[in-house]
Short mmCIF file of C-alpha atoms and ligand atoms in Angstrom, two decimals:
data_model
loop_
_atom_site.label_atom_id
_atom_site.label_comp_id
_atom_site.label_asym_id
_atom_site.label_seq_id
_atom_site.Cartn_x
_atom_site.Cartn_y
_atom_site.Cartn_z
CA UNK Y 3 35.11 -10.37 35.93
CA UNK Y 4 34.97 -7.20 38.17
CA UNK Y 5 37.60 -6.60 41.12
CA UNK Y 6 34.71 -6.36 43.12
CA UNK Y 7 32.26 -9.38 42.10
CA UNK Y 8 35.44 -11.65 42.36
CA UNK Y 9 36.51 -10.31 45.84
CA UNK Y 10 33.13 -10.26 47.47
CA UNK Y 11 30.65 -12.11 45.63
CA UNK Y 12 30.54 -14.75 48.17
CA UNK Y 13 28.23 -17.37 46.09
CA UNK Y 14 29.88 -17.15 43.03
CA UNK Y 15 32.84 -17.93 44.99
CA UNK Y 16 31.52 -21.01 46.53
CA UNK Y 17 29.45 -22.49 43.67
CA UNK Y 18 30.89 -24.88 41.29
CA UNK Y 19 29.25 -23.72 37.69
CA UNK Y 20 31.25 -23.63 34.86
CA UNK Y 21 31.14 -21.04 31.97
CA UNK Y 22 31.20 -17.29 32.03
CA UNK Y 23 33.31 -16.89 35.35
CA UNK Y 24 35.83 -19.57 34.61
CA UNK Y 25 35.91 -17.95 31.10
CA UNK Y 26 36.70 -14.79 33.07
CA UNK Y 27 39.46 -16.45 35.20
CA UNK Y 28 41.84 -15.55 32.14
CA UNK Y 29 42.15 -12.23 31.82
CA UNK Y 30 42.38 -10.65 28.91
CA UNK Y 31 44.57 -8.28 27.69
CA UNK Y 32 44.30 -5.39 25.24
CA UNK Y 33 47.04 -4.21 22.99
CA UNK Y 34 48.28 -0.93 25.60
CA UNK Y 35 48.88 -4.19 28.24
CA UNK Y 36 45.40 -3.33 30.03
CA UNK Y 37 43.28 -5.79 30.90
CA UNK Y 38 40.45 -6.03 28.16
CA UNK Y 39 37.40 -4.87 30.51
CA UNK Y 40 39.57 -1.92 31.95
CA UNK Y 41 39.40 -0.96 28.38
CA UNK Y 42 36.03 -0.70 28.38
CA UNK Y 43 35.32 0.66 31.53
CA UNK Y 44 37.43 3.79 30.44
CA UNK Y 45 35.18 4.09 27.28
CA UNK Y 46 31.87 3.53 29.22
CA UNK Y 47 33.02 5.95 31.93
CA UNK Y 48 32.71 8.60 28.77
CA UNK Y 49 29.16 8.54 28.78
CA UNK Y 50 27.67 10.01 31.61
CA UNK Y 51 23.60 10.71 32.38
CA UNK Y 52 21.25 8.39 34.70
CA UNK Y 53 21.56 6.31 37.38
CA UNK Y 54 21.02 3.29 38.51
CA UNK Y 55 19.19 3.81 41.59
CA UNK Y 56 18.86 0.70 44.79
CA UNK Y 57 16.52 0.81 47.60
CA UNK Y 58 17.14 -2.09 50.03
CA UNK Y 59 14.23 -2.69 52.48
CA UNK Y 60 15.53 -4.53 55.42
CA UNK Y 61 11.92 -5.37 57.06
CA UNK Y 62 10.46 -6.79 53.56
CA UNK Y 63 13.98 -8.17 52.09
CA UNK Y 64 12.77 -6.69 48.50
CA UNK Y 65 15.26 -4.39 47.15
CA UNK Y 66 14.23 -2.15 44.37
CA UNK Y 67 16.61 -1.38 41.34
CA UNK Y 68 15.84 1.47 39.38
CA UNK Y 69 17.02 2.40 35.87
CA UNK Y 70 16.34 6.07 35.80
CA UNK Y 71 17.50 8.13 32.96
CA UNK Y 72 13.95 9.49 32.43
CA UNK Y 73 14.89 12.08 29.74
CA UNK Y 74 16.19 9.41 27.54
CA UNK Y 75 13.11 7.19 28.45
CA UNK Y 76 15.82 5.18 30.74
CA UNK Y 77 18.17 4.65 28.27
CA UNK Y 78 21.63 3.03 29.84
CA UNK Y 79 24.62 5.39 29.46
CA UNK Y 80 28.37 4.60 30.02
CA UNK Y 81 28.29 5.06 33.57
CA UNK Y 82 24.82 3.58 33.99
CA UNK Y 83 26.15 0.34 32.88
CA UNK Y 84 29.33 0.41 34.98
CA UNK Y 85 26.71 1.62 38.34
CA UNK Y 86 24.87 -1.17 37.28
CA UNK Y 87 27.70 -3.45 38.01
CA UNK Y 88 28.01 -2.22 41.40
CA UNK Y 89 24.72 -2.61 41.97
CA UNK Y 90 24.61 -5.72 41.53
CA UNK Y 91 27.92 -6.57 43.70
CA UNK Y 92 25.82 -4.94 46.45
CA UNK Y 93 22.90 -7.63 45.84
CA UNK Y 94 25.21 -10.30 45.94
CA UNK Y 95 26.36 -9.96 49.51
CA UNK Y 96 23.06 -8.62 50.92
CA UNK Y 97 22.43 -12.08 53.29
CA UNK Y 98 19.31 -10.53 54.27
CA UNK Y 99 17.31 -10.29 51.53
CA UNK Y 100 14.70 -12.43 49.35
CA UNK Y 101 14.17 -10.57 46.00
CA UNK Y 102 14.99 -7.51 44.39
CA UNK Y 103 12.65 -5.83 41.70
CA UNK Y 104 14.07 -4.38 38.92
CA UNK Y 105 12.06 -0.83 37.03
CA UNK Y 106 12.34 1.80 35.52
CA UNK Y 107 12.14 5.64 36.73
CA UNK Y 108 8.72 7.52 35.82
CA UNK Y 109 6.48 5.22 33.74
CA UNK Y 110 8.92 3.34 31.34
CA UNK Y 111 10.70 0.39 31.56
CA UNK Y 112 14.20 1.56 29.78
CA UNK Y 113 14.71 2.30 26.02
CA UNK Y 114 17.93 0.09 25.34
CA UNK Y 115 21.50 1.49 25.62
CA UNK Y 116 22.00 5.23 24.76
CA UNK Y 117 22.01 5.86 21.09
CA UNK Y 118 24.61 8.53 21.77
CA UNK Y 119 27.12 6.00 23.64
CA UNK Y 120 26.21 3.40 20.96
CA UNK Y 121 27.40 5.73 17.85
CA UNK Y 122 30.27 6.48 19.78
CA UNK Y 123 31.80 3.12 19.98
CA UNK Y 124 30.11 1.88 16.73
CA UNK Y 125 33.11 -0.43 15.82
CA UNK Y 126 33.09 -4.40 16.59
CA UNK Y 127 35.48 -4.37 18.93
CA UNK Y 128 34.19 -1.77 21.32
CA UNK Y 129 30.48 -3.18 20.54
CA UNK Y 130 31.52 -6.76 21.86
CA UNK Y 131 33.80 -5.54 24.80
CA UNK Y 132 30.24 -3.44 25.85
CA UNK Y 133 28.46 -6.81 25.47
CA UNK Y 134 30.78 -9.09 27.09
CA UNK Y 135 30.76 -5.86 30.38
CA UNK Y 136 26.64 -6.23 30.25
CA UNK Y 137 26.54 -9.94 29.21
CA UNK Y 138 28.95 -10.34 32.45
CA UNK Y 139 26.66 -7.95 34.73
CA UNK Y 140 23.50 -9.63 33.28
CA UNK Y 141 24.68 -13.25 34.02
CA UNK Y 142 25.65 -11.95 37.33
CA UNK Y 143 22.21 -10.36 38.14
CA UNK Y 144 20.38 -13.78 37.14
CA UNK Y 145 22.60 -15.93 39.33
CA UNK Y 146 21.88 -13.55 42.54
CA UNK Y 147 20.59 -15.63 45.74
CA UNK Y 148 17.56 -13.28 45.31
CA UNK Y 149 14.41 -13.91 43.56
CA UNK Y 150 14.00 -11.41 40.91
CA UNK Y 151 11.35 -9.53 38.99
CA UNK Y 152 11.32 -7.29 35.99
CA UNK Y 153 8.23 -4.93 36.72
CA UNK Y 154 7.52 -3.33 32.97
CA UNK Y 155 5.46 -0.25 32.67
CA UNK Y 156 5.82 1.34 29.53
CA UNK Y 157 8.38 -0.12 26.87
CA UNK Y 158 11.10 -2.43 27.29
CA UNK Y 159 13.02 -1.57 24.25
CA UNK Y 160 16.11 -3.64 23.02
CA UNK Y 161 18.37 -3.75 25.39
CA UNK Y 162 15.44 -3.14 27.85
CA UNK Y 163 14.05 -6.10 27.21
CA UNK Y 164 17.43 -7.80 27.29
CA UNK Y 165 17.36 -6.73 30.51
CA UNK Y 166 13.66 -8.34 31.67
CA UNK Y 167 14.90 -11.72 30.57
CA UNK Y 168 18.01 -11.59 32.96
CA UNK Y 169 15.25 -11.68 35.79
CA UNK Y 170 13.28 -14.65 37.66
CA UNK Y 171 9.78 -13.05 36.90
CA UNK Y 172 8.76 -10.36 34.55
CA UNK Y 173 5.62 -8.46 35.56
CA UNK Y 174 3.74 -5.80 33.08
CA UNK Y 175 1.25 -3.26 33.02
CA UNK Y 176 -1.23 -3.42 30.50
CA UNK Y 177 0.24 -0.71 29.08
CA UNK Y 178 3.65 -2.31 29.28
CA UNK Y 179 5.36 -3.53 25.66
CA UNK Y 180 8.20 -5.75 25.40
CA UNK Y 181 10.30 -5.23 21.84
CA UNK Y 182 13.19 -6.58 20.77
CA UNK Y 183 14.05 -3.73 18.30
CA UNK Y 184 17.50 -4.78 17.39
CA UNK Y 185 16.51 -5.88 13.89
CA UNK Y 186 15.10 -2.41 12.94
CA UNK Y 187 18.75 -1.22 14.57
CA UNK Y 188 20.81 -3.58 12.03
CA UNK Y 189 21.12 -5.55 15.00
CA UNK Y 190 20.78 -8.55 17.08
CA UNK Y 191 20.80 -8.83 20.84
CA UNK Y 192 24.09 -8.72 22.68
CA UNK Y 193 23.47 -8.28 26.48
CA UNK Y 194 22.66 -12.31 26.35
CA UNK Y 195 19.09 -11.85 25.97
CA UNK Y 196 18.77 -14.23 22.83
CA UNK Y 197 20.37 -16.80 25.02
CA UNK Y 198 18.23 -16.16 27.77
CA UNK Y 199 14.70 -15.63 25.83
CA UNK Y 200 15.28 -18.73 23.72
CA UNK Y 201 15.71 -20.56 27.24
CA UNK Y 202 12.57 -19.02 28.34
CA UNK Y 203 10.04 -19.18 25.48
CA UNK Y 204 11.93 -21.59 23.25
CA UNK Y 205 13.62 -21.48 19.64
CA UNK Y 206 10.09 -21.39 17.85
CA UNK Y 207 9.08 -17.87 19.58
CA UNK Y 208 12.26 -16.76 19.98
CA UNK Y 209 13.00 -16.59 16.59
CA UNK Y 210 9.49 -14.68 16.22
CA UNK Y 211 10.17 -12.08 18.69
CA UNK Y 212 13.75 -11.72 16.91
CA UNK Y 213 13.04 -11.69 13.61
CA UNK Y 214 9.75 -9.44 13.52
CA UNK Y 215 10.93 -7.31 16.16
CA UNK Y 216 7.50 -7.88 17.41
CA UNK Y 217 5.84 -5.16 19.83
CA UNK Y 218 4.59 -7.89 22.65
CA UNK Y 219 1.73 -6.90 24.62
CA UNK Y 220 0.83 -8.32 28.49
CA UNK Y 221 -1.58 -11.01 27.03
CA UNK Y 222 0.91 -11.94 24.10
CA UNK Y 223 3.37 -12.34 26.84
CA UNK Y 224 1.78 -14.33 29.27
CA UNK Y 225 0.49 -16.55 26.05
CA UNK Y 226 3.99 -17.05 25.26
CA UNK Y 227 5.29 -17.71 28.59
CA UNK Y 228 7.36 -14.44 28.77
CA UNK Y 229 4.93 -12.49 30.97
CA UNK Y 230 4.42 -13.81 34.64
CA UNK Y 231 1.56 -11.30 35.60
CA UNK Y 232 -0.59 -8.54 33.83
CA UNK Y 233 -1.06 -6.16 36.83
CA UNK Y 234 -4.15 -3.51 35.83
CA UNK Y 235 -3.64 -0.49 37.87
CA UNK Y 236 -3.85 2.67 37.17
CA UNK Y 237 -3.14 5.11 40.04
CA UNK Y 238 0.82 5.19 39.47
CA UNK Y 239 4.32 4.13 40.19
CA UNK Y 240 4.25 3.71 43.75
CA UNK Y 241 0.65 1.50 43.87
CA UNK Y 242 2.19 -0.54 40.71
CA UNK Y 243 5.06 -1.38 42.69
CA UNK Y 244 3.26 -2.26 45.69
CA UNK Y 245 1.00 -4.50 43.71
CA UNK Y 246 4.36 -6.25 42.18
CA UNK Y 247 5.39 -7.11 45.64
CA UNK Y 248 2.17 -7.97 46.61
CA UNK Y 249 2.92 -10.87 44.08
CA UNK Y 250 6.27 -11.93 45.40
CA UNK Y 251 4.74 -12.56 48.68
CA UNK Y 252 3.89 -16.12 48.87
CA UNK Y 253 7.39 -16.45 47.00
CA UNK Y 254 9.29 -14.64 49.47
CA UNK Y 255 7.34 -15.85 52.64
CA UNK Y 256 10.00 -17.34 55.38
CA UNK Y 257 13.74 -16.94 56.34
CA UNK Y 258 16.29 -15.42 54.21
CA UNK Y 259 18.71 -18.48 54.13
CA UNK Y 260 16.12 -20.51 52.94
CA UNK Y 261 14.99 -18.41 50.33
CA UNK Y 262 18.13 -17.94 48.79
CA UNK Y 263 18.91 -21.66 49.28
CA UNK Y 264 15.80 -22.22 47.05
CA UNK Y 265 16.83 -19.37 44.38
CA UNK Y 266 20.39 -21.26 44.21
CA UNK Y 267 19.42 -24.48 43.99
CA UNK Y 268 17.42 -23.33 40.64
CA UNK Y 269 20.45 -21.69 39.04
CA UNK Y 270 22.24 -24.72 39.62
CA UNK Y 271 19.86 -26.59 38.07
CA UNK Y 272 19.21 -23.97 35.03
CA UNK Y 273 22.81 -24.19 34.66
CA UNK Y 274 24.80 -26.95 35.46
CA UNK Y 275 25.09 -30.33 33.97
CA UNK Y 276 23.07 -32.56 36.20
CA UNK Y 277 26.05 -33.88 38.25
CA UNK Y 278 27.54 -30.83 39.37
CA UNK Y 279 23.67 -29.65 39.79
CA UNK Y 280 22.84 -32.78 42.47
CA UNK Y 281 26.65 -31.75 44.04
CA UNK Y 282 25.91 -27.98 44.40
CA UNK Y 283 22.09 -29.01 45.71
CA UNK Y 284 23.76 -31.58 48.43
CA UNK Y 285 26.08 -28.65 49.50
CA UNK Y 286 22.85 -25.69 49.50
CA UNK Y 287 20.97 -28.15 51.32
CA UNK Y 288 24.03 -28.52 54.15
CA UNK Y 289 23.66 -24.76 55.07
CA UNK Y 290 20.39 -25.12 56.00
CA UNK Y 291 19.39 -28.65 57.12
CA UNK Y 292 20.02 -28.43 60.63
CA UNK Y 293 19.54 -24.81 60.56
CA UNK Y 294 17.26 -22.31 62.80
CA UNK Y 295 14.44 -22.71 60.09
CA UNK Y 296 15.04 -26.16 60.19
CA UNK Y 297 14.96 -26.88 63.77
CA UNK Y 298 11.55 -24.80 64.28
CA UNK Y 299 9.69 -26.05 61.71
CA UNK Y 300 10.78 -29.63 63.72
CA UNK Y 301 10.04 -28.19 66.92
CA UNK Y 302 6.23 -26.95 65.26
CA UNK Y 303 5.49 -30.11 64.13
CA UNK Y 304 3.62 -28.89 61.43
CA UNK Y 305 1.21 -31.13 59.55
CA UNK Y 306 0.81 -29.99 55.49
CA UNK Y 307 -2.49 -29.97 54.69
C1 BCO I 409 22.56 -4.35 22.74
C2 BCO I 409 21.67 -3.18 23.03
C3 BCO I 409 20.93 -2.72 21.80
C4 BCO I 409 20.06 -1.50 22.02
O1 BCO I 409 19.54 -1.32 23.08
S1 BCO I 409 19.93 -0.39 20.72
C5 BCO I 409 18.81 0.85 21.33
C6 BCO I 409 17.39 0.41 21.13
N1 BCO I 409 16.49 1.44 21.53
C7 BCO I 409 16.00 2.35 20.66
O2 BCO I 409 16.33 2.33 19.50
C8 BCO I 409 15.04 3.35 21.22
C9 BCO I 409 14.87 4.54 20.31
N2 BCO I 409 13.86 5.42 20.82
C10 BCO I 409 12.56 5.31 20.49
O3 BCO I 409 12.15 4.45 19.76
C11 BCO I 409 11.63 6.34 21.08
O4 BCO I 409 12.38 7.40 21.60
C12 BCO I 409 10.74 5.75 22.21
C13 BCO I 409 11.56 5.05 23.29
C14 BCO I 409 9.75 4.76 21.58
C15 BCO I 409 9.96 6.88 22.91
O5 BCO I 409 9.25 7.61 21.95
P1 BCO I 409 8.48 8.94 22.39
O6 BCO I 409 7.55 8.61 23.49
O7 BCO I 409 7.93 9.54 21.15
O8 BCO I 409 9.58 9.87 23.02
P2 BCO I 409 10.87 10.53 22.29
O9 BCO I 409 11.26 9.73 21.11
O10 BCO I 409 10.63 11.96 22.12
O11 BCO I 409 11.98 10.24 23.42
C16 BCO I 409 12.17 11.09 24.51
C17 BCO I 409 13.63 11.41 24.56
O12 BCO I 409 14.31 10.20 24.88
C18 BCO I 409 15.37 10.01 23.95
N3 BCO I 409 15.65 8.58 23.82
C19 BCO I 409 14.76 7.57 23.80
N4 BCO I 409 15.38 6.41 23.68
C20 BCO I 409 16.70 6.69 23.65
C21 BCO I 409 17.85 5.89 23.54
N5 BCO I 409 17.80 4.55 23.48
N6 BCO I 409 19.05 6.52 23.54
C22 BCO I 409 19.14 7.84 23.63
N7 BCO I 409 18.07 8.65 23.73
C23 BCO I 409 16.87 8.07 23.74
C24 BCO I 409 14.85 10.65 22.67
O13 BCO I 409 15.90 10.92 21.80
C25 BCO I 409 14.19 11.89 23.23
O14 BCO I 409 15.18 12.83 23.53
P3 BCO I 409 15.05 14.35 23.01
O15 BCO I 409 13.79 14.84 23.65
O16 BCO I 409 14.95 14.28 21.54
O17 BCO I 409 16.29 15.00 23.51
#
């Protein structure tokens, strides 16, 4: 776990759910006496190119989070994957907001990690410390109190499309193609996106998508249950974008609180066995019953027809 998701991530904090940061609780240690993910860090630092770019819009409460490395077609670097990180600890105490949309820079979605970084640290132990950094980072993006959305143009490739099943939604292009190309890397996913996709489109097509490294269209995907949305535009970034948040809107609609209230109440429930779930719900639903939102909607009297 980072310094800085443990010391300000105020819902992880707070919420009871077992697994990856309980796991984290123990830190590990690597042979020099450094803590395991310091270890990594160092290595990833290495690897410089890209950014990982956020845009938070205070009057809409939609962030945007941009992979952009476009001369590698967005492939993460070293230091993309440790700014990811901190983008992420930003999301997690922004109280404000309602969802954050996650893209990549000029037309693509992002090509994996960076083949140059990957032959670098091509040895097991280095490729699992990278995987339990992103896995970490990944888990931690999911769980945000902010509805999320992938928004694909172009390819999602590998770790790319790791990376689309780590949000709420995923939205594509027509253009847009989803691969999981690990198998035609001598690979398998690592970032937790087998976990994740068999969770979302079960074993069955899971296994598909894994095993013939299948190059998923929009229609495929929404047949599947991958793909929220097809969006068919065609005059560029900026009216793609506004189209995708066009689609959060009756999602997002209402006070902050509430909305993340909603969003946590679902990771509980994704997550949690269903007695911690109902405890965490009971405790979500305490911060807001009684609360501004509350107290209007009583005062409205609204009928809900
Ligand atoms: C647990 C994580 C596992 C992983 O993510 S493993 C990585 C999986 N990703 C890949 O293998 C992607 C390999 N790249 C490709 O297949 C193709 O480049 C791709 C994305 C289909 C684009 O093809 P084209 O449109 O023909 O463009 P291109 O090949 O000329 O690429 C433009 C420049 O981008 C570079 N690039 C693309 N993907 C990269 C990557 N992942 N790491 C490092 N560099 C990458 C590519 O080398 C090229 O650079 P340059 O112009 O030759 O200097």
């Amino acid at each position: 776990m980072s310094v800085c998701g443990a010391a300000r991530c105020r819902w992880i904090q707070t919420r009871s759910a077992v697994s990856l940061l309980q796991q984290n609780r123990t830190v590990r240690r690597h042979s020099t006496g450094a803590p395991e993910s310091n270890v990594i860090r160092e290595k990833l630092q290495a690897f410089p190119g890209g950014s990982i770019d956020l845009q938070k819009r205070q009057e809409s409460g939609i962030a945007v989070l941009t992979v952009n490395n476009p001369a590698r077609m967005n492939a993460f670097s070293g230091c993309m994957m440790l700014e990811l990180e901190q983008r992420v600890c930003e999301l997690e105490t922004w109280t404000e907001g309602k969802a954050v949309v996650v893209k990549g820079a000029a037309g693509n979605f992002c090509s994996g990690s960076d083949l140059n970084a990957v032959r670098a640290i091509a040895n097991p132990q280095d490729g699992m410390r990278m995987c339990e950094f992103m896995q970490n980072t990944l888990t931690r993006l999911l769980r945000l109190p902010l509805i999320s959305m992938a928004l694909v143009e172009g390819r999602a490739l590998g770790g790319g499309a790791e990376l689309t099943t780590a949000c709420d939604f995923r939205l594509m292009t027509s253009d847009g193609v989803i691969q999981f190309v690990h198998k035609h890397m001598g690979l398998v996913p690592g970032w937790g996106g087998a976990a994740r996709l068999v969770g979302i489109v079960g074993s069955q097509n899971a296994l598909k998508l894994l095993s013939g490294a299948v190059k998923l269209d929009p229609d495929c995907g929404r047949q599947m249950g991958l793909v929220d949305e097809v969006l068919h535009c065609s005059s560029g970034e900026a009216e793609t974008l506004a189209h995708a948040e066009q689609w959060l809107g009756p999602f997002i609609k209402g006070p902050a609180p509430v909305i993340q209230a909603i969003k946590k109440v679902v990771v509980s429930g994704r997550e949690l066995p269903l007695e911690q779930a109902l405890k965490t719900e009971r405790n979500v639903f305490g911060t807001v019953w009684g609360g501004p939102a509350n107290l209007q909607a009583l005062a409205l009297k609204p009928k809900h027809k």
